[in-house]
Amino acid sequence: MLLKYLGYLSLLEMAVLYFPCGVGAEIKIWTRNTNFNNSLNWRPPRRPSDEDTVVFPYQMLLEVMLAKSVSLCQLVLPSFGFLVMPVDAVIEFSGLPCDPSKELIYNRDFYERWENPTNWLYFPRNKATPHSARIPCPFDDVIFPSNSTFAVRLPPIPTTVKSFIYNDKELSSQELRSFIGESPIGQSQFLLTSTSHNDMVVPTITGQGCQNPTGCSCGTERLMQLSCNAFSTWLCNVPHCRDPVRPAGHCCDICGAVLEFNYDPLKFKMSELDIILESFLSLVKNQKGVDLFYHSGKTDHNTIQAVLVEKGPYKGVITDALHHLKSQILNDQSLGLSLARLSLAGDPYDPEAIFTTFKSFLMIVLLVIVGYICFIVYDSNINFIQLFRSSNLSNFVRFENVTGEVELRYEVQPTFRKSFRNPLSSLLQTASGSEEQSEPELHVPEEPTISYNNLALENSESEPEQESGDVEMNEMAANKSEEKQLHDIDLS
């Protein structure tokens, strides 16, 4: 992989010599391919060797560029597909017994999207560059390296580039349209969103770079929206700062600084701003020992934007040093810039460290709660055991005779019959000459009182007297009623 990118860098250096860039113009190189020697196209991911059995899928829609020299143990070809062989290519078989465990399967079966920023190599390559500037802009040169085959899904939105180079050949708009729409090789390598020849969305080649000394906006805002919607979930990392910023044209919040300026088109030059920014980076490195990245460009809102980020982990150095840069730019009247927006990411902030601290605190709280619950349960078990043991000592409750006001008493109402001697009855018996025996007098027993262990009942002495008085009053009332009855008899 490193050798591949070194080859791309050398190609980029050569392209810079052949294609001198205007202001803001860049070179974008496609990095994905379907080549035989690309380890990313195989399962497991490694290059084929002379001990491997190489297996292609039964139907292969993509083209595969073979290497000039291929040495294998066995080769299983597809029933349908394209294998592109370079001139003077050689395929050799080792003739050794093939190990079934040494089997490589070609697993590239999809098209990479044009608007994916990770599919392009650009210069300078740093994380300060917005995603909108990482894909081809209208003033960029687009290169698809030679000796390679590709699988590219073109965007559904019309795009414009300065030049289009495929296999060391620069194509015009008409040639590119014919190559993609009519050539079998072009149709297999570049996938269109529309199959109609008239409705094909093919990049337009202008041949014109940016000639404006104030810079040119990339104009890929619609493509950037597609890119952010599709790839932001894995393009963006968690920012380790308290107030992350989002530059114009960027899909993610980042830790750094963003300066946005309004400019005077008669005074401002992008090259002069780049000189100031590079000088500032050298100053920070010498004084703070921290390397910075920067990106300068014109936004789609016609403002000048400067983005600065730290090369390594964010330490907040930019926050302290940025005021010096702002003063230097604004005090230089010849630049023709006025500050429109200044955004700083603030102090470093590590969410993982905060989570670790919170987790430790939560563990301590849980341990305290568990310990408290165990103590309560243990204490309640002791009380229950003591209560259980004490309940087995006796089967009754003992009352002690204690002096006090508390008294217990059960009142039992008498249910016996009461009789009395009628004095008039004896008179009647004497008159009639017959004597009758009176009924025996029943004596009312005293009302029983119930006490527990000699509890004093204070009212027990006064109640019998009250009951005897009640009996006498009842006897007098009965005598009067009998006298009345006898009087009625005499009258009769």
CSV table of C-alpha atoms in Angstrom, one decimal:
chain,number,residue,atom,x,y,z
A,1,MET,CA,0.0,0.0,0.0
A,2,LEU,CA,2.9,2.4,0.8
A,3,LEU,CA,4.6,1.6,-2.5
A,4,LYS,CA,1.3,2.3,-4.3
A,5,TYR,CA,1.0,5.8,-2.7
A,6,LEU,CA,4.7,6.5,-3.4
A,7,GLY,CA,4.0,5.8,-7.0
A,8,TYR,CA,1.0,8.1,-6.9
A,9,LEU,CA,3.1,10.8,-5.4
A,10,SER,CA,5.8,10.5,-8.0
A,11,LEU,CA,3.0,10.7,-10.6
A,12,LEU,CA,1.6,13.8,-8.9
A,13,GLU,CA,5.0,15.5,-9.0
A,14,MET,CA,5.2,14.8,-12.7
A,15,ALA,CA,1.7,16.1,-13.2
A,16,VAL,CA,2.6,19.3,-11.5
A,17,LEU,CA,5.4,19.8,-14.0
A,18,TYR,CA,3.2,19.1,-17.0
A,19,PHE,CA,0.1,20.9,-15.7
A,20,PRO,CA,1.1,24.2,-14.0
A,21,CYS,CA,-1.8,25.1,-11.8
A,22,GLY,CA,-3.5,28.4,-11.5
A,23,VAL,CA,-4.7,29.9,-8.3
A,24,GLY,CA,-6.6,27.3,-6.3
A,25,ALA,CA,-6.2,24.7,-9.0
A,26,GLU,CA,-5.2,21.2,-7.9
A,27,ILE,CA,-4.6,17.7,-9.2
A,28,LYS,CA,-6.9,14.8,-8.1
A,29,ILE,CA,-5.8,11.2,-8.7
A,30,TRP,CA,-8.2,8.3,-8.4
A,31,THR,CA,-6.7,5.7,-5.9
A,32,ARG,CA,-9.1,2.7,-6.2
A,33,ASN,CA,-8.6,0.0,-8.8
A,34,THR,CA,-9.5,-3.5,-9.7
A,35,ASN,CA,-6.0,-4.7,-10.4
A,36,PHE,CA,-4.8,-8.3,-9.9
A,37,ASN,CA,-1.9,-7.2,-7.7
A,38,ASN,CA,-4.1,-5.1,-5.4
A,39,SER,CA,-4.3,-7.0,-2.1
A,40,LEU,CA,-7.6,-5.2,-1.2
A,41,ASN,CA,-9.4,-7.1,-4.0
A,42,TRP,CA,-8.8,-10.5,-2.5
A,43,ARG,CA,-10.1,-12.6,0.3
A,44,PRO,CA,-8.0,-13.0,2.4
A,45,PRO,CA,-6.4,-9.6,1.6
A,46,ARG,CA,-3.0,-10.4,0.2
A,47,ARG,CA,-1.3,-10.6,-3.2
A,48,PRO,CA,-1.4,-14.0,-5.0
A,49,SER,CA,1.7,-16.1,-5.0
A,50,ASP,CA,2.9,-19.3,-6.8
A,51,GLU,CA,1.4,-21.5,-4.0
A,52,ASP,CA,-2.1,-20.1,-4.4
A,53,THR,CA,-5.2,-21.3,-6.2
A,54,VAL,CA,-6.7,-18.1,-7.7
A,55,VAL,CA,-10.5,-18.2,-8.1
A,56,PHE,CA,-12.5,-15.6,-10.0
A,57,PRO,CA,-16.3,-15.5,-9.5
A,58,TYR,CA,-18.5,-17.3,-12.1
A,59,GLN,CA,-19.8,-14.0,-13.5
A,60,MET,CA,-17.5,-11.0,-13.2
A,61,LEU,CA,-18.9,-7.6,-14.4
A,62,LEU,CA,-15.7,-5.7,-13.6
A,63,GLU,CA,-12.5,-5.6,-15.6
A,64,VAL,CA,-9.3,-6.9,-13.9
A,65,MET,CA,-5.8,-5.8,-15.0
A,66,LEU,CA,-3.3,-8.6,-14.7
A,67,ALA,CA,0.3,-8.0,-13.8
A,68,LYS,CA,3.1,-8.3,-16.3
A,69,SER,CA,4.3,-11.4,-14.6
A,70,VAL,CA,2.0,-13.8,-12.7
A,71,SER,CA,3.0,-17.0,-11.0
A,72,LEU,CA,0.3,-19.3,-9.7
A,73,CYS,CA,-0.4,-22.8,-8.6
A,74,GLN,CA,-3.9,-22.9,-10.2
A,75,LEU,CA,-6.2,-20.4,-11.9
A,76,VAL,CA,-10.0,-20.7,-12.1
A,77,LEU,CA,-11.3,-18.3,-14.7
A,78,PRO,CA,-14.8,-16.7,-14.8
A,79,SER,CA,-17.5,-17.8,-17.2
A,80,PHE,CA,-18.2,-14.2,-18.1
A,81,GLY,CA,-15.9,-11.2,-17.5
A,82,PHE,CA,-12.9,-9.3,-18.6
A,83,LEU,CA,-9.2,-9.9,-17.9
A,84,VAL,CA,-7.0,-7.2,-19.3
A,85,MET,CA,-3.4,-8.3,-20.0
A,86,PRO,CA,-0.6,-5.9,-20.5
A,87,VAL,CA,1.7,-6.2,-23.5
A,88,ASP,CA,4.3,-9.0,-23.1
A,89,ALA,CA,2.4,-10.3,-20.0
A,90,VAL,CA,3.5,-13.8,-18.7
A,91,ILE,CA,1.4,-16.2,-16.6
A,92,GLU,CA,3.4,-19.1,-15.1
A,93,PHE,CA,2.2,-22.1,-13.1
A,94,SER,CA,4.4,-23.6,-10.5
A,95,GLY,CA,3.5,-27.2,-11.2
A,96,LEU,CA,3.6,-28.0,-7.5
A,97,PRO,CA,0.7,-29.8,-5.7
A,98,CYS,CA,-1.8,-27.2,-4.8
A,99,ASP,CA,-2.7,-26.8,-1.2
A,100,PRO,CA,-6.5,-26.5,-0.7
A,101,SER,CA,-6.0,-24.1,2.2
A,102,LYS,CA,-4.1,-21.7,-0.1
A,103,GLU,CA,-7.0,-20.4,-2.0
A,104,LEU,CA,-7.6,-16.7,-3.0
A,105,ILE,CA,-11.0,-15.5,-4.1
A,106,TYR,CA,-11.4,-12.3,-6.0
A,107,ASN,CA,-14.1,-10.3,-4.1
A,108,ARG,CA,-14.2,-6.9,-5.7
A,109,ASP,CA,-17.8,-6.7,-7.0
A,110,PHE,CA,-18.9,-3.1,-6.5
A,111,TYR,CA,-18.3,0.4,-7.9
A,112,GLU,CA,-16.7,3.2,-5.9
A,113,ARG,CA,-18.5,6.5,-5.9
A,114,TRP,CA,-17.0,9.6,-7.5
A,115,GLU,CA,-18.1,11.9,-4.6
A,116,ASN,CA,-16.3,9.8,-1.9
A,117,PRO,CA,-13.4,12.0,-0.7
A,118,THR,CA,-11.4,9.0,0.4
A,119,ASN,CA,-11.1,7.8,-3.2
A,120,TRP,CA,-9.0,10.7,-4.3
A,121,LEU,CA,-5.4,11.7,-3.8
A,122,TYR,CA,-4.8,15.4,-3.6
A,123,PHE,CA,-2.0,17.8,-2.6
A,124,PRO,CA,-1.4,19.1,-0.1
A,125,ARG,CA,-3.1,16.2,1.8
A,126,ASN,CA,-4.1,17.2,5.3
A,127,LYS,CA,-7.1,17.2,7.6
A,128,ALA,CA,-7.6,20.9,7.4
A,129,THR,CA,-8.9,20.6,3.8
A,130,PRO,CA,-12.7,20.6,3.6
A,131,HIS,CA,-14.4,17.6,2.0
A,132,SER,CA,-15.7,19.7,-0.8
A,133,ALA,CA,-12.1,20.4,-1.9
A,134,ARG,CA,-11.1,16.8,-1.7
A,135,ILE,CA,-13.1,15.8,-4.7
A,136,PRO,CA,-12.6,17.2,-8.2
A,137,CYS,CA,-13.4,20.9,-8.6
A,138,PRO,CA,-14.1,22.7,-11.9
A,139,PHE,CA,-10.5,23.9,-12.1
A,140,ASP,CA,-8.8,20.6,-11.2
A,141,ASP,CA,-7.0,18.1,-13.3
A,142,VAL,CA,-8.4,14.5,-12.9
A,143,ILE,CA,-6.0,11.6,-13.5
A,144,PHE,CA,-6.8,7.9,-13.7
A,145,PRO,CA,-3.4,6.1,-13.6
A,146,SER,CA,-2.2,3.9,-16.4
A,147,ASN,CA,-1.8,0.1,-16.3
A,148,SER,CA,-4.9,-0.1,-14.1
A,149,THR,CA,-8.6,-0.9,-14.4
A,150,PHE,CA,-11.3,0.8,-12.4
A,151,ALA,CA,-14.9,0.6,-11.2
A,152,VAL,CA,-16.3,4.1,-10.8
A,153,ARG,CA,-19.9,5.2,-10.2
A,154,LEU,CA,-20.3,8.6,-11.7
A,155,PRO,CA,-22.4,11.1,-9.8
A,156,PRO,CA,-26.0,11.9,-10.8
A,157,ILE,CA,-25.2,15.6,-10.7
A,158,PRO,CA,-23.4,17.3,-13.6
A,159,THR,CA,-19.7,17.9,-12.8
A,160,THR,CA,-17.0,20.0,-14.4
A,161,VAL,CA,-13.2,19.5,-14.5
A,162,LYS,CA,-10.3,21.2,-16.2
A,163,SER,CA,-8.9,18.0,-17.7
A,164,PHE,CA,-9.5,14.2,-17.7
A,165,ILE,CA,-6.6,11.9,-18.2
A,166,TYR,CA,-7.1,8.2,-18.6
A,167,ASN,CA,-4.3,5.7,-19.2
A,168,ASP,CA,-1.8,8.5,-19.9
A,169,LYS,CA,-4.2,10.1,-22.5
A,170,GLU,CA,-6.0,13.4,-22.0
A,171,LEU,CA,-9.6,13.2,-23.3
A,172,SER,CA,-11.9,15.9,-24.5
A,173,SER,CA,-15.5,16.1,-23.5
A,174,GLN,CA,-16.7,14.4,-26.7
A,175,GLU,CA,-14.0,11.6,-26.4
A,176,LEU,CA,-14.9,11.0,-22.8
A,177,ARG,CA,-18.6,10.8,-23.6
A,178,SER,CA,-17.9,8.3,-26.4
A,179,PHE,CA,-15.5,6.3,-24.3
A,180,ILE,CA,-18.0,5.9,-21.4
A,181,GLY,CA,-21.1,5.6,-23.4
A,182,GLU,CA,-20.0,3.4,-26.3
A,183,SER,CA,-16.8,1.6,-25.5
A,184,PRO,CA,-17.1,-1.8,-23.8
A,185,ILE,CA,-14.1,-1.0,-21.7
A,186,GLY,CA,-15.5,2.4,-20.7
A,187,GLN,CA,-18.9,1.0,-20.0
A,188,SER,CA,-17.5,-1.7,-17.7
A,189,GLN,CA,-15.3,0.7,-15.8
A,190,PHE,CA,-17.5,3.8,-15.5
A,191,LEU,CA,-21.1,3.2,-14.3
A,192,LEU,CA,-23.7,5.8,-15.4
A,193,THR,CA,-26.8,6.8,-13.5
A,194,SER,CA,-28.7,6.9,-16.8
A,195,THR,CA,-28.5,4.4,-19.6
A,196,SER,CA,-29.8,6.8,-22.2
A,197,HIS,CA,-27.0,8.3,-24.4
A,198,ASN,CA,-28.7,11.7,-24.5
A,199,ASP,CA,-29.3,11.7,-20.7
A,200,MET,CA,-25.8,10.6,-19.7
A,201,VAL,CA,-24.3,12.6,-16.8
A,202,VAL,CA,-20.6,12.7,-17.8
A,203,PRO,CA,-18.1,15.1,-16.5
A,204,THR,CA,-17.7,18.2,-18.7
A,205,ILE,CA,-14.1,19.2,-19.6
A,206,THR,CA,-13.4,22.9,-19.8
A,207,GLY,CA,-9.7,23.0,-20.2
A,208,GLN,CA,-9.7,26.2,-18.1
A,209,GLY,CA,-8.2,26.6,-14.6
A,210,CYS,CA,-8.7,29.3,-12.0
A,211,GLN,CA,-7.3,32.6,-13.3
A,212,ASN,CA,-8.7,34.8,-10.5
A,213,PRO,CA,-5.9,36.1,-8.1
A,214,THR,CA,-8.5,36.1,-5.3
A,215,GLY,CA,-9.2,32.4,-5.7
A,216,CYS,CA,-12.0,30.3,-7.1
A,217,SER,CA,-14.7,28.5,-5.1
A,218,CYS,CA,-14.9,24.8,-5.7
A,219,GLY,CA,-18.6,24.9,-6.5
A,220,THR,CA,-19.3,21.3,-5.4
A,221,GLU,CA,-21.8,22.1,-2.7
A,222,ARG,CA,-24.4,19.7,-4.1
A,223,LEU,CA,-21.8,16.9,-4.4
A,224,MET,CA,-20.6,17.6,-0.9
A,225,GLN,CA,-24.2,17.1,0.4
A,226,LEU,CA,-24.3,13.7,-1.3
A,227,SER,CA,-20.9,12.9,0.1
A,228,CYS,CA,-21.8,14.0,3.7
A,229,ASN,CA,-25.1,12.1,3.6
A,230,ALA,CA,-23.4,8.9,2.4
A,231,PHE,CA,-20.1,8.9,4.2
A,232,SER,CA,-20.2,11.2,7.3
A,233,THR,CA,-20.8,8.2,9.6
A,234,TRP,CA,-17.3,6.9,9.0
A,235,LEU,CA,-15.6,10.0,7.7
A,236,CYS,CA,-16.0,11.8,11.0
A,237,ASN,CA,-14.3,11.1,14.3
A,238,VAL,CA,-15.3,12.2,17.8
A,239,PRO,CA,-13.8,15.7,18.3
A,240,HIS,CA,-11.7,15.9,21.5
A,241,CYS,CA,-12.5,19.6,22.2
A,242,ARG,CA,-15.2,21.4,24.1
A,243,ASP,CA,-16.5,23.6,21.2
A,244,PRO,CA,-15.8,21.9,17.9
A,245,VAL,CA,-16.1,23.9,14.7
A,246,ARG,CA,-17.3,23.1,11.2
A,247,PRO,CA,-15.6,24.9,8.3
A,248,ALA,CA,-17.6,25.6,5.2
A,249,GLY,CA,-17.5,22.6,2.9
A,250,HIS,CA,-16.7,20.2,5.7
A,251,CYS,CA,-18.8,17.2,6.7
A,252,CYS,CA,-17.6,16.9,10.2
A,253,ASP,CA,-17.0,19.0,13.3
A,254,ILE,CA,-13.3,19.4,14.0
A,255,CYS,CA,-10.9,20.7,16.6
A,256,GLY,CA,-9.2,23.8,15.3
A,257,ALA,CA,-9.9,27.3,14.2
A,258,VAL,CA,-11.8,28.9,11.3
A,259,LEU,CA,-11.3,32.5,10.1
A,260,GLU,CA,-13.7,33.8,7.5
A,261,PHE,CA,-13.0,37.1,5.9
A,262,ASN,CA,-14.8,39.5,3.5
A,263,TYR,CA,-12.3,40.7,0.9
A,264,ASP,CA,-11.7,43.6,-1.4
A,265,PRO,CA,-11.3,42.2,-4.9
A,266,LEU,CA,-9.0,45.1,-5.9
A,267,LYS,CA,-6.5,44.5,-3.1
A,268,PHE,CA,-6.7,40.9,-1.9
A,269,LYS,CA,-4.6,38.1,-3.4
A,270,MET,CA,-4.8,34.5,-2.2
A,271,SER,CA,-1.0,34.0,-2.6
A,272,GLU,CA,-0.3,36.8,0.0
A,273,LEU,CA,-2.6,35.2,2.5
A,274,ASP,CA,-0.8,31.8,2.0
A,275,ILE,CA,2.5,33.5,2.8
A,276,ILE,CA,1.2,34.9,6.0
A,277,LEU,CA,-0.3,31.5,7.0
A,278,GLU,CA,2.9,29.6,6.3
A,279,SER,CA,4.9,32.2,8.4
A,280,PHE,CA,2.5,31.7,11.2
A,281,LEU,CA,2.9,27.9,11.1
A,282,SER,CA,6.6,28.3,11.3
A,283,LEU,CA,6.3,30.7,14.3
A,284,VAL,CA,4.0,28.3,16.2
A,285,LYS,CA,6.4,25.4,15.6
A,286,ASN,CA,9.4,27.3,16.8
A,287,GLN,CA,7.7,28.8,19.9
A,288,LYS,CA,5.2,26.0,20.9
A,289,GLY,CA,6.8,23.0,19.3
A,290,VAL,CA,3.5,22.0,17.6
A,291,ASP,CA,3.0,21.4,13.9
A,292,LEU,CA,-0.1,22.9,12.3
A,293,PHE,CA,-2.0,22.3,9.0
A,294,TYR,CA,-3.8,25.0,7.2
A,295,HIS,CA,-6.1,25.4,4.2
A,296,SER,CA,-7.1,28.6,2.5
A,297,GLY,CA,-9.7,29.0,-0.2
A,298,LYS,CA,-12.8,30.8,-1.4
A,299,THR,CA,-16.2,29.5,-0.2
A,300,ASP,CA,-19.4,29.1,-2.2
A,301,HIS,CA,-20.7,32.2,-0.3
A,302,ASN,CA,-17.9,34.3,-1.8
A,303,THR,CA,-15.9,34.7,1.4
A,304,ILE,CA,-12.2,33.8,2.1
A,305,GLN,CA,-11.8,31.0,4.6
A,306,ALA,CA,-8.7,29.9,6.5
A,307,VAL,CA,-8.8,26.6,8.4
A,308,LEU,CA,-6.0,25.7,10.9
A,309,VAL,CA,-5.7,22.4,12.8
A,310,GLU,CA,-3.0,20.7,14.8
A,311,LYS,CA,-1.2,17.9,13.2
A,312,GLY,CA,-1.2,15.6,16.2
A,313,PRO,CA,-3.7,15.3,19.0
A,314,TYR,CA,-5.5,18.5,19.8
A,315,LYS,CA,-3.8,20.5,22.6
A,316,GLY,CA,-5.5,23.9,22.3
A,317,VAL,CA,-2.3,25.6,21.1
A,318,ILE,CA,-4.2,27.3,18.2
A,319,THR,CA,-6.5,29.1,20.7
A,320,ASP,CA,-3.6,30.9,22.3
A,321,ALA,CA,-1.7,31.8,19.1
A,322,LEU,CA,-4.6,32.7,16.9
A,323,HIS,CA,-5.1,36.2,18.2
A,324,HIS,CA,-1.6,37.0,17.0
A,325,LEU,CA,-2.5,35.8,13.5
A,326,LYS,CA,-5.8,37.7,13.5
A,327,SER,CA,-4.1,40.9,14.5
A,328,GLN,CA,-1.4,40.5,11.8
A,329,ILE,CA,-4.0,40.0,9.1
A,330,LEU,CA,-6.4,42.8,10.1
A,331,ASN,CA,-3.6,45.3,10.7
A,332,ASP,CA,-2.2,44.8,7.2
A,333,GLN,CA,-4.4,47.1,5.2
A,334,SER,CA,-2.8,46.0,1.9
A,335,LEU,CA,-4.4,42.6,2.2
A,336,GLY,CA,-7.9,44.0,1.9
A,337,LEU,CA,-9.5,41.6,4.4
A,338,SER,CA,-12.0,42.2,7.1
A,339,LEU,CA,-13.1,39.6,9.7
A,340,ALA,CA,-16.5,38.1,9.1
A,341,ARG,CA,-16.3,35.1,11.5
A,342,LEU,CA,-13.9,33.6,14.0
A,343,SER,CA,-14.5,30.2,15.5
A,344,LEU,CA,-12.3,28.4,18.0
A,345,ALA,CA,-12.6,24.9,19.3
A,346,GLY,CA,-11.8,25.8,22.9
A,347,ASP,CA,-9.9,23.7,25.4
A,348,PRO,CA,-9.1,20.0,24.9
A,349,TYR,CA,-11.7,17.6,25.9
A,350,ASP,CA,-11.5,13.8,26.0
A,351,PRO,CA,-14.9,12.2,26.2
A,352,GLU,CA,-13.3,8.8,26.9
A,353,ALA,CA,-11.5,10.1,29.9
A,354,ILE,CA,-14.7,11.7,31.2
A,355,PHE,CA,-16.5,8.5,30.7
A,356,THR,CA,-13.8,6.6,32.5
A,357,THR,CA,-14.0,9.0,35.5
A,358,PHE,CA,-17.8,8.8,35.5
A,359,LYS,CA,-17.6,5.0,35.4
A,360,SER,CA,-15.3,4.9,38.4
A,361,PHE,CA,-17.6,7.2,40.3
A,362,LEU,CA,-20.6,5.1,39.4
A,363,MET,CA,-18.8,1.9,40.6
A,364,ILE,CA,-18.0,3.6,43.9
A,365,VAL,CA,-21.7,4.6,44.3
A,366,LEU,CA,-22.8,1.1,43.5
A,367,LEU,CA,-20.4,-0.4,46.0
A,368,VAL,CA,-21.7,1.9,48.7
A,369,ILE,CA,-25.3,1.0,47.9
A,370,VAL,CA,-24.5,-2.7,47.9
A,371,GLY,CA,-22.7,-2.4,51.2
A,372,TYR,CA,-25.6,-0.5,52.7
A,373,ILE,CA,-28.1,-3.1,51.5
A,374,CYS,CA,-25.9,-6.0,52.9
A,375,PHE,CA,-25.7,-4.2,56.2
A,376,ILE,CA,-29.5,-3.7,56.4
A,377,VAL,CA,-30.1,-7.3,55.5
A,378,TYR,CA,-27.5,-8.6,58.0
A,379,ASP,CA,-28.9,-6.5,60.8
A,380,SER,CA,-32.5,-7.5,60.0
A,381,ASN,CA,-31.5,-11.2,60.0
A,382,ILE,CA,-29.9,-10.8,63.5
A,383,ASN,CA,-33.2,-9.2,64.8
A,384,PHE,CA,-35.3,-11.9,63.2
A,385,ILE,CA,-33.1,-14.6,64.8
A,386,GLN,CA,-33.3,-13.0,68.2
A,387,LEU,CA,-37.0,-12.7,67.9
A,388,PHE,CA,-37.4,-16.3,66.8
A,389,ARG,CA,-35.3,-17.5,69.7
A,390,SER,CA,-37.2,-15.4,72.3
A,391,SER,CA,-40.5,-16.7,71.0
A,392,ASN,CA,-39.4,-20.3,71.8
A,393,LEU,CA,-38.8,-19.5,75.5
A,394,SER,CA,-42.4,-19.6,76.6
A,395,ASN,CA,-45.9,-20.0,75.2
A,396,PHE,CA,-47.6,-17.4,77.4
A,397,VAL,CA,-47.4,-13.7,78.2
A,398,ARG,CA,-46.9,-12.9,81.9
A,399,PHE,CA,-48.6,-9.9,83.5
A,400,GLU,CA,-47.1,-8.3,86.6
A,401,ASN,CA,-49.2,-6.7,89.3
A,402,VAL,CA,-48.2,-3.1,88.9
A,403,THR,CA,-49.8,-0.3,90.7
A,404,GLY,CA,-51.5,2.1,88.4
A,405,GLU,CA,-54.7,3.4,86.9
A,406,VAL,CA,-55.1,0.5,84.4
A,407,GLU,CA,-57.9,-1.9,85.3
A,408,LEU,CA,-59.4,-4.9,83.5
A,409,ARG,CA,-63.0,-6.0,84.2
A,410,TYR,CA,-65.6,-8.2,82.5
A,411,GLU,CA,-69.2,-7.3,83.3
A,412,VAL,CA,-71.5,-10.3,83.4
A,413,GLN,CA,-75.2,-9.4,83.2
A,414,PRO,CA,-77.5,-11.7,85.4
A,415,THR,CA,-80.0,-13.8,83.5
A,416,PHE,CA,-81.9,-15.4,86.6
A,417,ARG,CA,-85.5,-14.9,87.5
A,418,LYS,CA,-86.5,-12.6,90.4
A,419,SER,CA,-89.5,-13.2,92.8
A,420,PHE,CA,-90.9,-11.4,96.0
A,421,ARG,CA,-93.4,-12.1,98.7
A,422,ASN,CA,-96.8,-10.5,98.0
A,423,PRO,CA,-98.3,-9.2,101.2
A,424,LEU,CA,-101.8,-9.0,99.8
A,425,SER,CA,-101.6,-12.7,98.9
A,426,SER,CA,-101.6,-13.7,102.6
A,427,LEU,CA,-104.7,-11.6,103.2
A,428,LEU,CA,-106.6,-13.4,100.5
A,429,GLN,CA,-105.5,-16.7,101.8
A,430,THR,CA,-106.8,-15.8,105.3
A,431,ALA,CA,-110.1,-14.7,103.9
A,432,SER,CA,-110.6,-17.9,101.9
A,433,GLY,CA,-109.4,-20.1,104.7
A,434,SER,CA,-106.8,-21.7,102.7
A,435,GLU,CA,-103.1,-21.5,103.1
A,436,GLU,CA,-100.7,-21.7,100.4
A,437,GLN,CA,-97.0,-21.9,100.5
A,438,SER,CA,-95.2,-19.0,99.0
A,439,GLU,CA,-92.7,-19.6,96.4
A,440,PRO,CA,-89.1,-19.9,97.7
A,441,GLU,CA,-87.2,-16.7,97.5
A,442,LEU,CA,-84.3,-16.8,95.2
A,443,HIS,CA,-81.2,-15.1,96.3
A,444,VAL,CA,-79.3,-13.0,93.7
A,445,PRO,CA,-75.7,-14.0,93.7
A,446,GLU,CA,-73.2,-11.3,93.7
A,447,GLU,CA,-72.0,-10.2,90.3
A,448,PRO,CA,-68.7,-11.9,89.6
A,449,THR,CA,-65.6,-9.9,88.9
A,450,ILE,CA,-62.7,-11.2,86.9
A,451,SER,CA,-59.1,-10.1,87.6
A,452,TYR,CA,-55.7,-11.2,86.3
A,453,ASN,CA,-53.0,-11.7,88.9
A,454,ASN,CA,-54.8,-9.7,91.6
A,455,LEU,CA,-55.4,-6.6,89.5
A,456,ALA,CA,-57.4,-4.2,91.6
A,457,LEU,CA,-60.9,-3.3,90.5
A,458,GLU,CA,-61.8,-0.1,92.3
A,459,ASN,CA,-65.5,-0.1,91.5
A,460,SER,CA,-66.3,-3.6,92.7
A,461,GLU,CA,-67.4,-2.5,96.2
A,462,SER,CA,-69.9,0.1,95.1
A,463,GLU,CA,-71.7,-1.8,92.4
A,464,PRO,CA,-73.4,-4.5,94.6
A,465,GLU,CA,-75.1,-1.7,96.6
A,466,GLN,CA,-76.4,-0.1,93.5
A,467,GLU,CA,-77.7,-3.5,92.3
A,468,SER,CA,-79.6,-4.2,95.6
A,469,GLY,CA,-81.3,-0.8,95.3
A,470,ASP,CA,-82.5,-1.6,91.9
A,471,VAL,CA,-84.1,-4.8,93.1
A,472,GLU,CA,-86.0,-3.0,95.9
A,473,MET,CA,-87.4,-0.5,93.4
A,474,ASN,CA,-88.5,-3.3,91.2
A,475,GLU,CA,-90.3,-5.1,94.1
A,476,MET,CA,-92.2,-1.9,95.0
A,477,ALA,CA,-93.4,-1.4,91.5
A,478,ALA,CA,-94.6,-5.0,91.4
A,479,ASN,CA,-96.5,-4.7,94.7
A,480,LYS,CA,-98.4,-1.7,93.4
A,481,SER,CA,-99.5,-3.6,90.3
A,482,GLU,CA,-100.8,-6.5,92.4
A,483,GLU,CA,-102.6,-4.2,94.7
A,484,LYS,CA,-104.4,-2.7,91.7
A,485,GLN,CA,-105.3,-6.2,90.4
A,486,LEU,CA,-106.8,-7.2,93.9
A,487,HIS,CA,-108.8,-4.0,94.0
A,488,ASP,CA,-110.2,-4.8,90.6
A,489,ILE,CA,-111.2,-8.3,91.9
A,490,ASP,CA,-113.0,-6.9,94.9
A,491,LEU,CA,-115.0,-4.5,92.8
A,492,SER,CA,-116.1,-7.4,90.7
